[in-house]
PDB file of C-alpha atoms in Angstrom:
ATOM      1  CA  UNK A   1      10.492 -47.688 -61.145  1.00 38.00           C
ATOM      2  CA  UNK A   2      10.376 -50.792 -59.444  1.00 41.00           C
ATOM      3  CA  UNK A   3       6.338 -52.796 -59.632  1.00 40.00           C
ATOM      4  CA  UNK A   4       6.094 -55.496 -57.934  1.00 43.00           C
ATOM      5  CA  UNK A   5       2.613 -58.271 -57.609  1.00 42.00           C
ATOM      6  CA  UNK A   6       1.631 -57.438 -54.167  1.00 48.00           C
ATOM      7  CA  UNK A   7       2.029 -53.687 -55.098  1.00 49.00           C
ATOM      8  CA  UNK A   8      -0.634 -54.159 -58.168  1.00 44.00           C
ATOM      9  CA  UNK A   9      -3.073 -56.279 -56.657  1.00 49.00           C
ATOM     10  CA  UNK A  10      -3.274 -53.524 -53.572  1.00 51.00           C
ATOM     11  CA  UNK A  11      -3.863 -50.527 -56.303  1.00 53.00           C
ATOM     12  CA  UNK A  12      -6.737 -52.576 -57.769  1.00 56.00           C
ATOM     13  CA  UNK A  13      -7.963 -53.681 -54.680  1.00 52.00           C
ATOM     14  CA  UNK A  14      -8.014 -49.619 -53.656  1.00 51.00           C
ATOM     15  CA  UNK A  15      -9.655 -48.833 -57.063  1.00 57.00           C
ATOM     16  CA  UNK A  16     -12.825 -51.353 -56.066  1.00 58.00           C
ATOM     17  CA  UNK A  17     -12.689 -50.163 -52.882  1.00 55.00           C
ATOM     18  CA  UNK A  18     -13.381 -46.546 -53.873  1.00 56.00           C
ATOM     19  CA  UNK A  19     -15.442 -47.418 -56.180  1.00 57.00           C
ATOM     20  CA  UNK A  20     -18.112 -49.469 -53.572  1.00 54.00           C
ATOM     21  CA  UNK A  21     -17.516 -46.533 -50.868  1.00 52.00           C
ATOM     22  CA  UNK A  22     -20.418 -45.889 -49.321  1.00 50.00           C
ATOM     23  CA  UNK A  23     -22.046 -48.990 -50.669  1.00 51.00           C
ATOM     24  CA  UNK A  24     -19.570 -51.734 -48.747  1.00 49.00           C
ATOM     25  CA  UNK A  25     -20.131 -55.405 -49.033  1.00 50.00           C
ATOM     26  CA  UNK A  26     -24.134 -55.090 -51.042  1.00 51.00           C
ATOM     27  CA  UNK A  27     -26.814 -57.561 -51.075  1.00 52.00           C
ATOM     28  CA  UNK A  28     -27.171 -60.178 -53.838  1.00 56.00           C
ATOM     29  CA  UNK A  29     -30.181 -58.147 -54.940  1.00 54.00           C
ATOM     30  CA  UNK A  30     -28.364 -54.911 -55.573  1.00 78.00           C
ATOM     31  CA  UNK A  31     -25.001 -55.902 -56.639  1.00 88.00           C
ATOM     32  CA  UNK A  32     -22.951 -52.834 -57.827  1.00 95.00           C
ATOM     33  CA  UNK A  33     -21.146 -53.667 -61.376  1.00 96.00           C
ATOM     34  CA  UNK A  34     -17.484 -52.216 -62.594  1.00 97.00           C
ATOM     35  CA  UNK A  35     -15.728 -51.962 -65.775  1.00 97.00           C
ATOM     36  CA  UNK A  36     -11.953 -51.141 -66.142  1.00 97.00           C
ATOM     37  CA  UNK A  37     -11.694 -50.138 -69.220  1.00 96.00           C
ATOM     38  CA  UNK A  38      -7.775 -49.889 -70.327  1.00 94.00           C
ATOM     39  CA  UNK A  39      -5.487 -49.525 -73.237  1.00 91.00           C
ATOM     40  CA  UNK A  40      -3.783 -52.909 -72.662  1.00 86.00           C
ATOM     41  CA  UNK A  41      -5.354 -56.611 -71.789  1.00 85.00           C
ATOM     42  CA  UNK A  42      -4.932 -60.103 -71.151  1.00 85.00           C
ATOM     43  CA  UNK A  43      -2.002 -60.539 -73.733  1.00 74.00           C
ATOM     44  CA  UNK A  44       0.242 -58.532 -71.905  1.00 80.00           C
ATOM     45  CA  UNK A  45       2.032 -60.388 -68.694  1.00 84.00           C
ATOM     46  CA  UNK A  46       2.022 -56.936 -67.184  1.00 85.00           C
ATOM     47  CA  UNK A  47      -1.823 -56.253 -67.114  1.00 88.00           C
ATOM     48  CA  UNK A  48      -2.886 -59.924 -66.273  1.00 90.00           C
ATOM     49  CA  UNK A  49      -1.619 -58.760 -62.383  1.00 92.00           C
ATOM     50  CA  UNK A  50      -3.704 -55.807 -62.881  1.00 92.00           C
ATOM     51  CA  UNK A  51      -6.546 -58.332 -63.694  1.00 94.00           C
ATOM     52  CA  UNK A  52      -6.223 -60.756 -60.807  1.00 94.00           C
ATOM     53  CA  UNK A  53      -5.954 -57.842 -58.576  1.00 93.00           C
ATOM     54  CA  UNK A  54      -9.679 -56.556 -59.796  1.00 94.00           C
ATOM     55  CA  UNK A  55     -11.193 -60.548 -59.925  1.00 95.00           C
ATOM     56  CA  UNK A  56      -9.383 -60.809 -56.471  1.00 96.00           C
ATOM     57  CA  UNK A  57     -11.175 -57.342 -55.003  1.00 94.00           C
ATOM     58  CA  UNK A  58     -14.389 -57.986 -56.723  1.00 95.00           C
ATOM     59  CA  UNK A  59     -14.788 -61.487 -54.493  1.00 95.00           C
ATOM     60  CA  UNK A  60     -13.678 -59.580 -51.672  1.00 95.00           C
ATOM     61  CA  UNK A  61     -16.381 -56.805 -51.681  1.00 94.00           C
ATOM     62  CA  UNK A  62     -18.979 -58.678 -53.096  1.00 95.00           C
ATOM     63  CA  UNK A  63     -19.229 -56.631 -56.588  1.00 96.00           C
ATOM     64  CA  UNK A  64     -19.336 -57.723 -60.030  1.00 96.00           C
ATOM     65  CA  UNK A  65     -16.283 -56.612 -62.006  1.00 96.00           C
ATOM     66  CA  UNK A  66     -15.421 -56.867 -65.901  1.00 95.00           C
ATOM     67  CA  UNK A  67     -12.034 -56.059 -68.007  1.00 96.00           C
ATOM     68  CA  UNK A  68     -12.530 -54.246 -71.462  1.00 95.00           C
ATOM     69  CA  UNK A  69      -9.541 -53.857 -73.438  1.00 93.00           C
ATOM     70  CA  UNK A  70      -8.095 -55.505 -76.573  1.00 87.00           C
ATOM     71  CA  UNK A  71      -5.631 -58.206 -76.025  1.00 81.00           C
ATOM     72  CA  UNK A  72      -2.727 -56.038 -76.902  1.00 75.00           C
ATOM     73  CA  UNK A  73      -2.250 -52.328 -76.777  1.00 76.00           C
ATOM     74  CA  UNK A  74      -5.198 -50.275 -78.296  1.00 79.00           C
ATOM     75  CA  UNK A  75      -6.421 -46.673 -77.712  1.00 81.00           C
ATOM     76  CA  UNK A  76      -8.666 -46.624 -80.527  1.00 83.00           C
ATOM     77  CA  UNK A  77     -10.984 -49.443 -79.106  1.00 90.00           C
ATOM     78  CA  UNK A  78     -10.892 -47.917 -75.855  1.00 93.00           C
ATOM     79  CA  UNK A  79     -13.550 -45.465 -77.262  1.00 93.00           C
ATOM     80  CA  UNK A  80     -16.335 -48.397 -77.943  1.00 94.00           C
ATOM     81  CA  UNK A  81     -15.087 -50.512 -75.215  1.00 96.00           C
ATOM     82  CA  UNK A  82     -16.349 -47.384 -72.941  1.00 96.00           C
ATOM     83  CA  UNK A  83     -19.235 -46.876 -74.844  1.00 95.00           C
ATOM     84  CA  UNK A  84     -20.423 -50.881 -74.042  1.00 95.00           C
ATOM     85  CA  UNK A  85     -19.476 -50.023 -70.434  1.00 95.00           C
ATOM     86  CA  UNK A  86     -21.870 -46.838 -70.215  1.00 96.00           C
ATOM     87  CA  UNK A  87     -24.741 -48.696 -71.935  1.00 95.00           C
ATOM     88  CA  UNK A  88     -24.254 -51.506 -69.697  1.00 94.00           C
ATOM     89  CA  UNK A  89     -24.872 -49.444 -66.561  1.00 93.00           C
ATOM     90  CA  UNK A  90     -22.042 -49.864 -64.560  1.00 95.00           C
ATOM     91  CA  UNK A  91     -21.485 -48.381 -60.945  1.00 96.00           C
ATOM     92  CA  UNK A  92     -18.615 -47.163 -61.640  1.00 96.00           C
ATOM     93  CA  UNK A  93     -15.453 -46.868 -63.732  1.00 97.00           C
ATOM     94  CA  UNK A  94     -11.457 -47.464 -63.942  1.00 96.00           C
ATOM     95  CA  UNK A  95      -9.666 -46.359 -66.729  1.00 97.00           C
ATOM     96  CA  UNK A  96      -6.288 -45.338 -68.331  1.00 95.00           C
ATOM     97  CA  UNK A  97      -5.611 -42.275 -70.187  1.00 94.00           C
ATOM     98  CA  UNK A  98      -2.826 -42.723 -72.667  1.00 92.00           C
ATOM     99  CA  UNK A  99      -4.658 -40.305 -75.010  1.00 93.00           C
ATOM    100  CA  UNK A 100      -7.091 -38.503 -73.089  1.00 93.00           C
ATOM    101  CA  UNK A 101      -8.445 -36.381 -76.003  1.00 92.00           C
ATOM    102  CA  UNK A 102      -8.997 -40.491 -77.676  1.00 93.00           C
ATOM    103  CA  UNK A 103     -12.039 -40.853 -75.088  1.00 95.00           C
ATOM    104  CA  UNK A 104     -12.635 -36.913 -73.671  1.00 96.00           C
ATOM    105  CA  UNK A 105     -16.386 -37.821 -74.909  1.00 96.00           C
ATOM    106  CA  UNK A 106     -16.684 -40.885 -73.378  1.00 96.00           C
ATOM    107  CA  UNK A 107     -15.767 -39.743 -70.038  1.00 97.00           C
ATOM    108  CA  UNK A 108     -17.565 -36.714 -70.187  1.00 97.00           C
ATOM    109  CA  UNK A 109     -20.482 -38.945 -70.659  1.00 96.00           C
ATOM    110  CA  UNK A 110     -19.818 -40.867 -68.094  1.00 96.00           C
ATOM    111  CA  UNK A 111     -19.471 -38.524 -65.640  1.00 96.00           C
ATOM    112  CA  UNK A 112     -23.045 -36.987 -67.095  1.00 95.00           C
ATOM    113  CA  UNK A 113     -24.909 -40.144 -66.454  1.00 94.00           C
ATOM    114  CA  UNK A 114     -23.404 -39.906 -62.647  1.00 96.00           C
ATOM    115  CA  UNK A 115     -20.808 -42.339 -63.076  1.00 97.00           C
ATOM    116  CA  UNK A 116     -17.614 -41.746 -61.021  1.00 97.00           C
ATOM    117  CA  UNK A 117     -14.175 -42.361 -62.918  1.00 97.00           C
ATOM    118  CA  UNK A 118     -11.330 -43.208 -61.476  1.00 97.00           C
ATOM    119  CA  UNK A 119      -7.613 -43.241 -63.750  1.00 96.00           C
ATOM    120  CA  UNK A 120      -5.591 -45.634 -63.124  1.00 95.00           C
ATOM    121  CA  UNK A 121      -1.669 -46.833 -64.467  1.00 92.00           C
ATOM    122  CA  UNK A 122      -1.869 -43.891 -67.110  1.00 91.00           C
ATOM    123  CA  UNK A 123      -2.275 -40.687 -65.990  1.00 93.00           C
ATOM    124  CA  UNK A 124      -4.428 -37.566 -67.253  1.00 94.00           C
ATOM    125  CA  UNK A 125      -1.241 -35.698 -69.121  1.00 92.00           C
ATOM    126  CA  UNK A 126      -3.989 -33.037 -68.488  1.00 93.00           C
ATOM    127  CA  UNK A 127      -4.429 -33.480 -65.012  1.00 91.00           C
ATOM    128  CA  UNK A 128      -4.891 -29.727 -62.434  1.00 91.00           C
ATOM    129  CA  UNK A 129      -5.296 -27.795 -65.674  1.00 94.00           C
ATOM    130  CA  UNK A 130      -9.005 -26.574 -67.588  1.00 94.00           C
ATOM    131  CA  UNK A 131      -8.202 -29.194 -70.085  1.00 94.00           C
ATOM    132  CA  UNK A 132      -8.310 -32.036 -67.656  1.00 95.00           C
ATOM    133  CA  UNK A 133     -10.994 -35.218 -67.737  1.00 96.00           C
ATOM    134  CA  UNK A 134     -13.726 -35.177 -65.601  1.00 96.00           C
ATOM    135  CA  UNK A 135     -12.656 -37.489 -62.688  1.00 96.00           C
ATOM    136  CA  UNK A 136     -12.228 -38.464 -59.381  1.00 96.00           C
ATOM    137  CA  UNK A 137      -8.437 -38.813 -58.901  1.00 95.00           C
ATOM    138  CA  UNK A 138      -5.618 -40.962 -60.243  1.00 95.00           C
ATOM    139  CA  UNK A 139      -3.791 -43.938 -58.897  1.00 94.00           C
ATOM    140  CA  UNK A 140      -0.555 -45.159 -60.602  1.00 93.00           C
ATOM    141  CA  UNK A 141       3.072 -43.867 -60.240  1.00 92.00           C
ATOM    142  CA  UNK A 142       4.032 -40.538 -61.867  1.00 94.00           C
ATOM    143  CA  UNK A 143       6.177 -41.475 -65.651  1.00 94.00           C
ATOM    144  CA  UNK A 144       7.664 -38.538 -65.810  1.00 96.00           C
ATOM    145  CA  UNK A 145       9.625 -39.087 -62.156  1.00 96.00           C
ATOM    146  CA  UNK A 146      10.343 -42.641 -63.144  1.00 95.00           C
ATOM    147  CA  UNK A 147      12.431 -41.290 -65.835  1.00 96.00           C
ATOM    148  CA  UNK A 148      14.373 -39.140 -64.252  1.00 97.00           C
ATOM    149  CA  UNK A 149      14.835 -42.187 -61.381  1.00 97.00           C
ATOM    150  CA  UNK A 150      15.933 -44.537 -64.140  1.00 96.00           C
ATOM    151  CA  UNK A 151      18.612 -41.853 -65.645  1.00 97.00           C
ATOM    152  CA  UNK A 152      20.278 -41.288 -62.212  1.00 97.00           C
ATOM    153  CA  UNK A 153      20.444 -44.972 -61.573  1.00 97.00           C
ATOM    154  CA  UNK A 154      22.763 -44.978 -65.507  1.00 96.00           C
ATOM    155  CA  UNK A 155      24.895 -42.033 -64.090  1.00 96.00           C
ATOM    156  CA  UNK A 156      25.066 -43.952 -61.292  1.00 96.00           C
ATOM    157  CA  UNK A 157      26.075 -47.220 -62.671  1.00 95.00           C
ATOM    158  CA  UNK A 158      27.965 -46.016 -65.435  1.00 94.00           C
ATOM    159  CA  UNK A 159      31.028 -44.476 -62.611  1.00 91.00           C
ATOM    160  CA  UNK A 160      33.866 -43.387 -64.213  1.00 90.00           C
ATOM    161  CA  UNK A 161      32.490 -44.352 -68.075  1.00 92.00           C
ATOM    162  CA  UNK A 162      32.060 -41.543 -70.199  1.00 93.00           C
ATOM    163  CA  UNK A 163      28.891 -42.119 -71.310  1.00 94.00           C
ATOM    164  CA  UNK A 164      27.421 -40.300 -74.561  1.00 95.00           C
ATOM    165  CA  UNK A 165      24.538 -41.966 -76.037  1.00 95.00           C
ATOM    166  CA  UNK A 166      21.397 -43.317 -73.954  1.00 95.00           C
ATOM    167  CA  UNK A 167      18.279 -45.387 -75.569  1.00 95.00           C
ATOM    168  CA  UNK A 168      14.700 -45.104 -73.967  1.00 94.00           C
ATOM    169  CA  UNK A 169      12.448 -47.160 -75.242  1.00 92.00           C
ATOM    170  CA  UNK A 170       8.888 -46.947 -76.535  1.00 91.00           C
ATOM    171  CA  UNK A 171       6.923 -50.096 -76.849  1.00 85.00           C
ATOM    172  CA  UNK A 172       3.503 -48.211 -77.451  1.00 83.00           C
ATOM    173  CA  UNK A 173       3.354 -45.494 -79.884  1.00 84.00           C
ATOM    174  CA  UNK A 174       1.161 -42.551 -78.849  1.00 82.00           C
ATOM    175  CA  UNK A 175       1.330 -43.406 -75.187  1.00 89.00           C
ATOM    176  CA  UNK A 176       1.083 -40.279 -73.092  1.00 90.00           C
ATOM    177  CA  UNK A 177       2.640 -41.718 -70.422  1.00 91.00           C
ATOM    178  CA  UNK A 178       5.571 -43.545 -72.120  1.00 92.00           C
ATOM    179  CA  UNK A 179       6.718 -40.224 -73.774  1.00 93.00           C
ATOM    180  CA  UNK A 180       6.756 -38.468 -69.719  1.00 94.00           C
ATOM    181  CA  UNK A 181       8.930 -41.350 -69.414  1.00 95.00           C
ATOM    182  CA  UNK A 182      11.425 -40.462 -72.117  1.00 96.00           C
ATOM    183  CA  UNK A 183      11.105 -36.907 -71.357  1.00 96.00           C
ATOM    184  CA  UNK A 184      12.023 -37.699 -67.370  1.00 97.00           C
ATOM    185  CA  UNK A 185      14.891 -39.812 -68.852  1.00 97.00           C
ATOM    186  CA  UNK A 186      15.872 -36.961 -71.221  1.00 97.00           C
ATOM    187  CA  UNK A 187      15.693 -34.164 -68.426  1.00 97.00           C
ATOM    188  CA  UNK A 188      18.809 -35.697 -66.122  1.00 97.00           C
ATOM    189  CA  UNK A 189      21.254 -36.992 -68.870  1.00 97.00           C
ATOM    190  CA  UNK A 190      20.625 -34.360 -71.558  1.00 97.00           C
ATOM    191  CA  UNK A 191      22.191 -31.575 -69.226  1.00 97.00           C
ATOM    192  CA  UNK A 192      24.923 -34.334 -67.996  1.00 95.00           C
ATOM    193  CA  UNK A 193      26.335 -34.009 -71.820  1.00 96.00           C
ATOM    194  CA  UNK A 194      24.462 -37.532 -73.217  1.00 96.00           C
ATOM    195  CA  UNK A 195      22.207 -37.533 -75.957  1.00 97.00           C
ATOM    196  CA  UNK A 196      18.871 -39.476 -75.300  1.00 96.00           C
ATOM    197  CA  UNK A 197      17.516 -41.452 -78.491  1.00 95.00           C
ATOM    198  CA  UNK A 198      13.749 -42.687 -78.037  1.00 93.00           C
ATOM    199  CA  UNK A 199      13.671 -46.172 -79.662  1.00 92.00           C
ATOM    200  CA  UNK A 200       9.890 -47.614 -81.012  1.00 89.00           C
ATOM    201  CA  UNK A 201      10.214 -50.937 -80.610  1.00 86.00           C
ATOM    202  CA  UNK A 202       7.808 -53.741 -80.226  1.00 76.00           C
ATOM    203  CA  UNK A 203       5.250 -54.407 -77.326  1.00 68.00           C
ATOM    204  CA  UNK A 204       5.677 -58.206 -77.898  1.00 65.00           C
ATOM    205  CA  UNK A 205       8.829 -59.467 -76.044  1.00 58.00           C
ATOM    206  CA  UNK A 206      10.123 -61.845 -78.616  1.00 62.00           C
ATOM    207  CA  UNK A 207      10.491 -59.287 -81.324  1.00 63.00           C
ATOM    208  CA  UNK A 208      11.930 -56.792 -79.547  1.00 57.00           C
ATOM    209  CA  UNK A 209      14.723 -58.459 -77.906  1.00 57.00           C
TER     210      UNK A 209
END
């Protein structure tokens, strides 16, 4: 799947912007306050986009905005990370669900306090069935397709080779999303006679070259 900066500072623009509907450009006096709350933070290149993109819609619709996450990938401390947000009394709430049953509480909290959730990045794994979280909608590109997208592009590049072995890799273990990935991959070369490893490797670029 191809990202690029103008794409993810328009999706968190969006997210702010749904988040304020209704409630457009407030007064000093009743300022509406967000929280994205996310698996993944400032020590990633990747999310630091994500981050100007909030700052950047927060100045532009006159709301207060604030990024929870560890610096580096983390679903455990997504759970209290939430938790501050909801005690803080936010307006309203971005998150991403690489383990939705990791903050299933939290949400459902949330969402009992009156506080609209929007997913973002990560998808609900869940998502159209009973099991589902209890939110508004989710913006972010689907894994699962990207996988399938990136093994046509190796058929495709690979012409006349006859390819056997393919690697996927996983830089965050228990990601929901990264394993639609592999299973998108796995889904187009697996019946085209290649056998599709998953490969952990590290979410720090210098080790895992």
């Amino acid at each position: 799947m191809r990202f690029t900066l103008r794409g993810f500072i328009r999706n968190a623009s969006f997210l702010v912007a749904c988040l304020t509907a209704g409630d457009a450009y407030p007064q000093e006096a009743d300022r509406l306050h967000f929280a994205f709350v996310t698996h993944g933070g400032p020590g990633n290149p990747f999310w630091n986009v994500v981050i100007t993109g909030m700052e950047d819609a927060g100045q532009r619709y006159g709301v207060d905005v604030q990024w929870l996450s560890s610096p580096t990938f983390s679903i455990e401390d997504m759970a209290d990370f939430l938790d501050d947000a909801i005690a803080s009394g936010i307006d309203g709430l971005g998150v991403t669900c690489p383990d939705p049953d990791a903050i299933r509480e939290n949400i459902e909290r949330a969402r009992a306090s009156g506080i609209p959730v929007i997913v973002l990045n990560t998808a609900d794994p869940h998502a159209g069935t009973p099991d589902a979280l209890p939110t508004l909608f989710y913006v972010g590109a689907s894994e699962f397709l990207g996988g399938q997208a990136n093994a046509r592009a190796v058929l495709a590049a690979a012409g006349d080779i006859d390819l056997r072995r393919a690697v996927c890799p996983i830089q965050e273990i228990g990601h929901s999303g990264l394993e639609a990935r592999l299973a998108g991959f796995r889904s187009v070369l697996e019946p085209a006679g290649v056998i599709v490893d998953g490969l952990t490797i590290s979410n720090d670029v210098g080790e895992s070259t």
